[in-house]
Coordinates of C-alpha atoms in Angstrom, one line a residue:
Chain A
X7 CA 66.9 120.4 112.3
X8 CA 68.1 117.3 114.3
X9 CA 70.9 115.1 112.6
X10 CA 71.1 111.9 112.7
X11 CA 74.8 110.5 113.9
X12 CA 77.0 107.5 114.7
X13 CA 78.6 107.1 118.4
X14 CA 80.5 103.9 119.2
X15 CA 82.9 103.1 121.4
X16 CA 85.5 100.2 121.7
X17 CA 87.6 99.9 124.6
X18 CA 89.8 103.6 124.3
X19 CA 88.6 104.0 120.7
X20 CA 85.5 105.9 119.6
X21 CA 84.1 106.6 116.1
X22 CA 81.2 108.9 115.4
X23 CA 80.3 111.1 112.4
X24 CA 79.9 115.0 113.0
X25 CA 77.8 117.1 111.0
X26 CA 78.6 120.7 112.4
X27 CA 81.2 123.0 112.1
X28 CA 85.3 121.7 112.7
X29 CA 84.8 124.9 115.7
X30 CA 82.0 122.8 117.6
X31 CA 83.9 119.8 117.1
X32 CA 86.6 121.4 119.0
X33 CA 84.7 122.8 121.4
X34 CA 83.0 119.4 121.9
X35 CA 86.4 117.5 122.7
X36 CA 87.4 120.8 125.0
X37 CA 83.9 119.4 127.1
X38 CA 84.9 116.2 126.7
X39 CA 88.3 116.8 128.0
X40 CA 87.2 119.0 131.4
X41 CA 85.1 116.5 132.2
X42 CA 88.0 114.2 133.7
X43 CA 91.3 115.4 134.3
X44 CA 92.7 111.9 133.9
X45 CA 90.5 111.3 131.0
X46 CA 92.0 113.1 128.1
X47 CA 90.8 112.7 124.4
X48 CA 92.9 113.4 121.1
X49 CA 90.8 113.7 118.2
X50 CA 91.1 113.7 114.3
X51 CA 88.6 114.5 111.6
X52 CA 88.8 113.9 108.2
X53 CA 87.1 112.2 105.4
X54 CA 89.1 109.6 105.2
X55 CA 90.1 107.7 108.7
X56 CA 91.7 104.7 110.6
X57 CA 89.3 103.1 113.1
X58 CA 90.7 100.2 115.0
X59 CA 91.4 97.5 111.4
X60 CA 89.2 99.6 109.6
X61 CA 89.5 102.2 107.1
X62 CA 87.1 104.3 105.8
X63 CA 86.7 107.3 103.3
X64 CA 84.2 109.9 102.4
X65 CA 86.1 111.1 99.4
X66 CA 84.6 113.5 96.4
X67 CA 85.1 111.3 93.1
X68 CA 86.4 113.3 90.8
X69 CA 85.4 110.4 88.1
X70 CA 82.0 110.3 88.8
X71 CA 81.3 113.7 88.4
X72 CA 77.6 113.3 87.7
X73 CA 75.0 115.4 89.6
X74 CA 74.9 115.2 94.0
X75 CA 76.2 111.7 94.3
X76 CA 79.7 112.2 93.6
X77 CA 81.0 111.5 96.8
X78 CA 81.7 107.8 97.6
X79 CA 82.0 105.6 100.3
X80 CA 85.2 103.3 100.5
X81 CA 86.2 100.7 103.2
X82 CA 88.6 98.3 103.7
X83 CA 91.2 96.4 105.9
X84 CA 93.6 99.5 107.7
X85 CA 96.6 97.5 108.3
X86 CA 98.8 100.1 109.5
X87 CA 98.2 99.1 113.0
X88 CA 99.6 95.7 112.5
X89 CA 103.1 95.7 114.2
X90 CA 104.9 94.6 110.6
X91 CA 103.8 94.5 107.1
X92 CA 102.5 91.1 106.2
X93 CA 102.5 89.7 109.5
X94 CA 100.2 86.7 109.8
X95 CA 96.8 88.4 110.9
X96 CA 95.7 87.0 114.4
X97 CA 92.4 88.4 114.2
X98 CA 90.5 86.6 117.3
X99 CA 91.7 85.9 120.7
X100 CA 91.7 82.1 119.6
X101 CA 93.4 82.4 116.5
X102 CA 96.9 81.7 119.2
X103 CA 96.4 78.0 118.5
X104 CA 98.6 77.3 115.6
X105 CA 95.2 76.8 113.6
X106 CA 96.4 78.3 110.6
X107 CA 93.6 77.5 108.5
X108 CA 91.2 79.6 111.0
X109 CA 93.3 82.1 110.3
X110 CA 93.0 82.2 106.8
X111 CA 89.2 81.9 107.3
X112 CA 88.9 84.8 110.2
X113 CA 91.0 86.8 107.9
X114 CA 88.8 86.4 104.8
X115 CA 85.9 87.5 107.2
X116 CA 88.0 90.4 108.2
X117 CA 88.3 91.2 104.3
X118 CA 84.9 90.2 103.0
X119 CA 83.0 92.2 106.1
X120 CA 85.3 95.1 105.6
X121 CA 85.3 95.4 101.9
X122 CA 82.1 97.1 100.1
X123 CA 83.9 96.8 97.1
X124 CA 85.1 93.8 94.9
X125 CA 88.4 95.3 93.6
X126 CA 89.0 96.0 97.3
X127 CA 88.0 92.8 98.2
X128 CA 91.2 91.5 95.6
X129 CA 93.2 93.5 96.9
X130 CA 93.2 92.2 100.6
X131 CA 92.8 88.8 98.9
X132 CA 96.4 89.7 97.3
X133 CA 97.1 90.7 100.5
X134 CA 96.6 87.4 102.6
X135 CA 98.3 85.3 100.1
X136 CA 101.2 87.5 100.3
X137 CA 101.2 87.5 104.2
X138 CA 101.2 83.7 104.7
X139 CA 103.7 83.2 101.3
X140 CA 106.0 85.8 103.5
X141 CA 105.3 83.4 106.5
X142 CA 106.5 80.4 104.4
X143 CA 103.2 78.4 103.5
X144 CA 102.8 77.4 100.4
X145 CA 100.9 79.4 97.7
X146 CA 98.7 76.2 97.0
X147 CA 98.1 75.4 100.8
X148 CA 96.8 79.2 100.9
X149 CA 94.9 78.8 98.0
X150 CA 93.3 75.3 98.7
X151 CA 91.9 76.8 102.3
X152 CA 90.3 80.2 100.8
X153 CA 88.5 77.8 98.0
X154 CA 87.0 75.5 100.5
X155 CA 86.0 78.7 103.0
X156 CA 84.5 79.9 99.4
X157 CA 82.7 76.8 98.5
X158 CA 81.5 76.7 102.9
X159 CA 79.6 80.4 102.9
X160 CA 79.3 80.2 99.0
X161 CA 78.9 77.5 96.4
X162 CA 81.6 76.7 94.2
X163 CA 80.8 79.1 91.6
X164 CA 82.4 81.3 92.7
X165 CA 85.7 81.4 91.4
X166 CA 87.9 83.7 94.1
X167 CA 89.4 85.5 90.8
X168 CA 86.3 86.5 90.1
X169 CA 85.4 90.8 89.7
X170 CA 81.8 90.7 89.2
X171 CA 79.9 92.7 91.7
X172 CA 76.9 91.3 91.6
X173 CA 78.5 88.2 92.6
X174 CA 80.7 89.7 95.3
X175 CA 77.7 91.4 96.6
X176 CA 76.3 88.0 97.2
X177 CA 79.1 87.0 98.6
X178 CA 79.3 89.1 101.0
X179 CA 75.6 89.2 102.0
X180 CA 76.1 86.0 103.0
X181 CA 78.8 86.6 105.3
X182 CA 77.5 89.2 106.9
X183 CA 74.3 87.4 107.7
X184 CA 77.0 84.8 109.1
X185 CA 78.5 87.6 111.4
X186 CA 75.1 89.0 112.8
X187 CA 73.8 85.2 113.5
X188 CA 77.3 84.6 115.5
X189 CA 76.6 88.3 117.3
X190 CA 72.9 86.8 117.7
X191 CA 74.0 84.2 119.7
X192 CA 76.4 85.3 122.0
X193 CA 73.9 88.6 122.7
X194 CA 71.6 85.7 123.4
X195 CA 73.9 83.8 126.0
X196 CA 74.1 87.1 127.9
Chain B
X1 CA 90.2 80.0 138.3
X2 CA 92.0 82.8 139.9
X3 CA 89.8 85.5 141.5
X4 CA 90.6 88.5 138.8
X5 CA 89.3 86.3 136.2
X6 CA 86.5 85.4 137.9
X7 CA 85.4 88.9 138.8
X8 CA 85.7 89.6 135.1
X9 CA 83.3 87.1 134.2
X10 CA 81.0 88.4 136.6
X11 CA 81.9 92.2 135.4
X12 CA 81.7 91.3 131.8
X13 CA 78.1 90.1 132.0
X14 CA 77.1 93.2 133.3
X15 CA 79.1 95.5 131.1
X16 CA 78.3 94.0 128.0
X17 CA 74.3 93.9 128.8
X18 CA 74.4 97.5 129.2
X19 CA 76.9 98.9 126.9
X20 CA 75.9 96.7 123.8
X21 CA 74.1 99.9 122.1
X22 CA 77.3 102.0 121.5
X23 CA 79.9 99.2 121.6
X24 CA 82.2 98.1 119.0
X25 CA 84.1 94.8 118.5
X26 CA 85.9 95.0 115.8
X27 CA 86.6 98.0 112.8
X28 CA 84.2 96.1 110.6
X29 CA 81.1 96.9 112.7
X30 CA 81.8 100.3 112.0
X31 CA 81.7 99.6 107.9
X32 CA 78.8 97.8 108.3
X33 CA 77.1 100.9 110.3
X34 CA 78.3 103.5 108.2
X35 CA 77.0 101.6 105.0
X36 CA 73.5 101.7 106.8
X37 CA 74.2 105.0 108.0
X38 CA 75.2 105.9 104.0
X39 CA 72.1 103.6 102.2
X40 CA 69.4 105.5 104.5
X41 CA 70.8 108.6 102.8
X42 CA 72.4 110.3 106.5
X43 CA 76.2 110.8 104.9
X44 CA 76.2 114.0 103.7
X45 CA 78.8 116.2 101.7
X46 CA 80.2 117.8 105.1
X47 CA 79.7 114.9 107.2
X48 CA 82.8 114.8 108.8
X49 CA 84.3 111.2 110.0
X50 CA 85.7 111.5 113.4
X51 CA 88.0 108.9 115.7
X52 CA 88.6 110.0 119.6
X53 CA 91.3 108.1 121.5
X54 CA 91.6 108.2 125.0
X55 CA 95.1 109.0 126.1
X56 CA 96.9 106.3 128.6
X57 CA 94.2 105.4 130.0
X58 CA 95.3 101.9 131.5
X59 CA 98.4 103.6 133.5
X60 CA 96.6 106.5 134.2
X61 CA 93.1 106.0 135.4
X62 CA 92.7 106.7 139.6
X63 CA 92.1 103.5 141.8
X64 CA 89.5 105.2 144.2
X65 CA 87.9 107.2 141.4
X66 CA 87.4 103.6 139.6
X67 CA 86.7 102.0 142.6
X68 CA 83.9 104.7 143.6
X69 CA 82.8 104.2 139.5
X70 CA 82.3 100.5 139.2
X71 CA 80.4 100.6 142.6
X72 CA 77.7 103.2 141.6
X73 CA 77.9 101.3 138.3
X74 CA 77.0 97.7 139.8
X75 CA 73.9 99.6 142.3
X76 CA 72.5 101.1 139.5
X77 CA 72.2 98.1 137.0
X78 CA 72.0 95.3 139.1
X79 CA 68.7 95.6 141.6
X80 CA 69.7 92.3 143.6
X81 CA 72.9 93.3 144.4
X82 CA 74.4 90.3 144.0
X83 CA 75.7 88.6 140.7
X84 CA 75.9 84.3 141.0
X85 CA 75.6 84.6 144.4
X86 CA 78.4 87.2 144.9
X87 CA 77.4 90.5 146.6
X88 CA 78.3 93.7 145.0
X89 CA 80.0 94.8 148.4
X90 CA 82.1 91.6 147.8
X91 CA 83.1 92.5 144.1
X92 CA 84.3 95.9 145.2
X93 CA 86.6 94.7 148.0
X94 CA 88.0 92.4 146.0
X95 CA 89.1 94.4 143.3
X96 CA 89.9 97.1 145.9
X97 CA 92.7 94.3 147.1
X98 CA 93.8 93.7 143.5
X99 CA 94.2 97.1 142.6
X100 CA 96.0 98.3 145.7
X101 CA 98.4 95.7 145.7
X102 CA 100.5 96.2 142.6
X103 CA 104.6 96.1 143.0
X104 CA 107.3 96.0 140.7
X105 CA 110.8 96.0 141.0
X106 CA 112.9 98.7 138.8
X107 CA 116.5 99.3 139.5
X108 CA 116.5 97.4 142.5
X109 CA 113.8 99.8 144.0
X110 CA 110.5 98.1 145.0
X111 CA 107.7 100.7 143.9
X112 CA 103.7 100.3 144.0
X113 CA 101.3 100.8 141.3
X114 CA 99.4 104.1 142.8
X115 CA 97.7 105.1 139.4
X116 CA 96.5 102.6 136.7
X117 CA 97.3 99.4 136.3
X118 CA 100.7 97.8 134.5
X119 CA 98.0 95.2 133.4
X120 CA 96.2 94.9 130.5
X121 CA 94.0 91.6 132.2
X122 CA 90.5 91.2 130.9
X123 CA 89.6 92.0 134.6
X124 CA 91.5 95.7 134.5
X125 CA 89.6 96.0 130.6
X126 CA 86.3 96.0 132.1
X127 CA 87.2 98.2 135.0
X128 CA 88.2 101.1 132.6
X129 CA 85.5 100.2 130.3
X130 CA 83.1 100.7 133.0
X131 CA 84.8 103.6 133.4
X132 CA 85.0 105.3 130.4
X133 CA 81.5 104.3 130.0
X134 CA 80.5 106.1 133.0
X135 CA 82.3 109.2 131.5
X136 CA 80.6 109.6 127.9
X137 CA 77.5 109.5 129.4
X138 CA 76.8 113.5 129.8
X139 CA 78.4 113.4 126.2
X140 CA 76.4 110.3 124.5
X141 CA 73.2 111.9 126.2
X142 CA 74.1 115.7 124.7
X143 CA 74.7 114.2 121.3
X144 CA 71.2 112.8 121.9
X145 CA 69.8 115.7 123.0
X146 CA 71.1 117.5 119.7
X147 CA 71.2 115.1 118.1
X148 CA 69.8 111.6 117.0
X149 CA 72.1 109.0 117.8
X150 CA 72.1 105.7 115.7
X151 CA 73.0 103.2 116.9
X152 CA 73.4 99.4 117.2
X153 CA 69.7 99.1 118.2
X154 CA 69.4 99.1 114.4
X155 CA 71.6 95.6 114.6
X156 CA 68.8 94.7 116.7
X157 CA 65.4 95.8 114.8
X158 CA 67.2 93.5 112.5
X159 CA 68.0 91.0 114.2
X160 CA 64.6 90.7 115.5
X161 CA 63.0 89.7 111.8

């Protein structure tokens, strides 16, 4: 039976999903690793895992313990790769300007793309607040620029305390078809 | 412009026309695959996720092995043989030059880069890109073989509509 599997690659980083045996895995990377001397690959598997600022779990819910579809899919922001907790998060290659408000809106992308979930979503919101407080801006000064990115990709119902799902889901859609149209264009400049 | 970063441009063209199926920008892209990936009912209860890094790769790669890499690289994909009016056979000597002229001083010792590249210029990112691109290729193509890879293609089907 063929299986149908993710392979992608960025820069020395590569993230695919494996649906044999931990053995074959191993004896994949041993391939991998005779291939090129000077090309040597460390591996880890789990169901739960860091990939670049990403983090994603596979992990059996032990809440939802109702029929096959226990097992849930989690994502958010992995910020253990940052150099310092709550370091301001310079996301693009651009974002060196000093233009802070880009970088409350790249980071909001950076949440909203990487969050499935709402109560994920708050978290990370939490999250950048607390970065730029600990960088000395102002709570309101935060708070003014995620509201107006809001009310950009949004409308201005939607308040950013807000824990409906439906609403989040919307949210999110929206950026999302922001991000592809951005990818659209540069693919189309190539 | 100085030549590095003007043989990256030309590089990165290239690179990125080819390699857009299995490339990544960013760790979102690969939440946004495996959501797909999940909604089209793929993830299963022993899917396992897996992350491979490549170990040192930017001070240990081989200059001739590179070299020899990004040449075949540029015959196969481009059919001119030239990129804005620069011939391949150009490209290669001049990052031949820039790679075989890399000094440092370290305790009052003058020493020269022989292996990889103290570097991290968006020139010397493409070059082991190509590389490393080069290199998964028996591996991508066995995963398809056993395999069906998904891909971004998908992105694409999409953003055709």
């Amino acid at each position: 039976m063929s299986l149908i599997i993710l392979y992608y690659r960025c820069f020395d980083e590569i993230f695919l999903t494996w649906d044999q045996s931990k053995n074959e895995l191993e004896s994949f990377i041993q391939t991998m690793n005779q291939e090129n001397i000077l090309i040597q690959v460390e591996y880890t598997a789990s169901i739960d895992v860091d990939y670049l600022d990403a983090n994603i779990s596979w992990i059996d819910d032990d809440d939802h313990d109702d029929g096959p579809n226990k097992y849930q899919l989690e994502t958010m922001v992995n910020h253990s790769s940052t150099a310092e907790p709550y370091a301001l998060p310079y996301i693009d290659d651009d974002s060196s300007t000093k233009n802070f408000s880009k970088l409350i809106r790249s980071a909001l992308i950076r949440a909203i793309l990487s969050c499935s979930d709402v109560y994920q979503f708050q978290l990370e919101r939490e999250y950048i607040e607390l970065s730029f407080t600990v960088n000395q801006f102002s709570l309101l000064f935060i708070q003014k620029h995620i509201c107006s990115f809001l009310r950009e990709i949004f409308i201005d119902v939607f308040e950013f305390r807000n824990y409906r799902a439906s609403l989040y889901g919307t949210l999110r859609q929206r950026v999302i078809d922001h991000d592809r149209k951005c990818r659209q264009k540069k693919l189309s400049l190539l | 412009m100085n030549i590095s970063r003007y043989l990256y441009s030309l590089l990165q063209l290239i690179y990125e026309g080819i390699s857009f199926e299995t490339t990544y920008m960013k760790g979102s892209d690969a939440i946004l695959a495996i959501e797909r990936y999940h909604k089209q009912g793929y993830l299963r209860s022993t899917t396992l996720l897996v992350t491979l890094h490549v170990h040192r790769i930017l001070s240990l790669f081989n200059h001739d092995q590179i070299i020899q890499t990004v040449e075949s690289f540029l015959n196969q994909h481009v059919p001119s043989k030239q990129i804005h009016g620069i011939s391949i056979s150009t490209m290669i000597e001049f990052i031949r030059f820039i790679l075989k002229h890399q000094f440092f001083i370290y305790n009052d010792k003058f020493y020269q880069q022989t292996h990889g590249s103290d570097s991290d210029s968006p020139l010397i990112q493409v070059l082991v890109n190509i590389l490393l691109f080069d290199w998964e290729q028996p591996f991508v193509t066995f995963l398809k073989e056993n395999n069906e890879i998904y891909g971004r293609f998908v992105d694409l089907n999409e953003l055709m509509e």
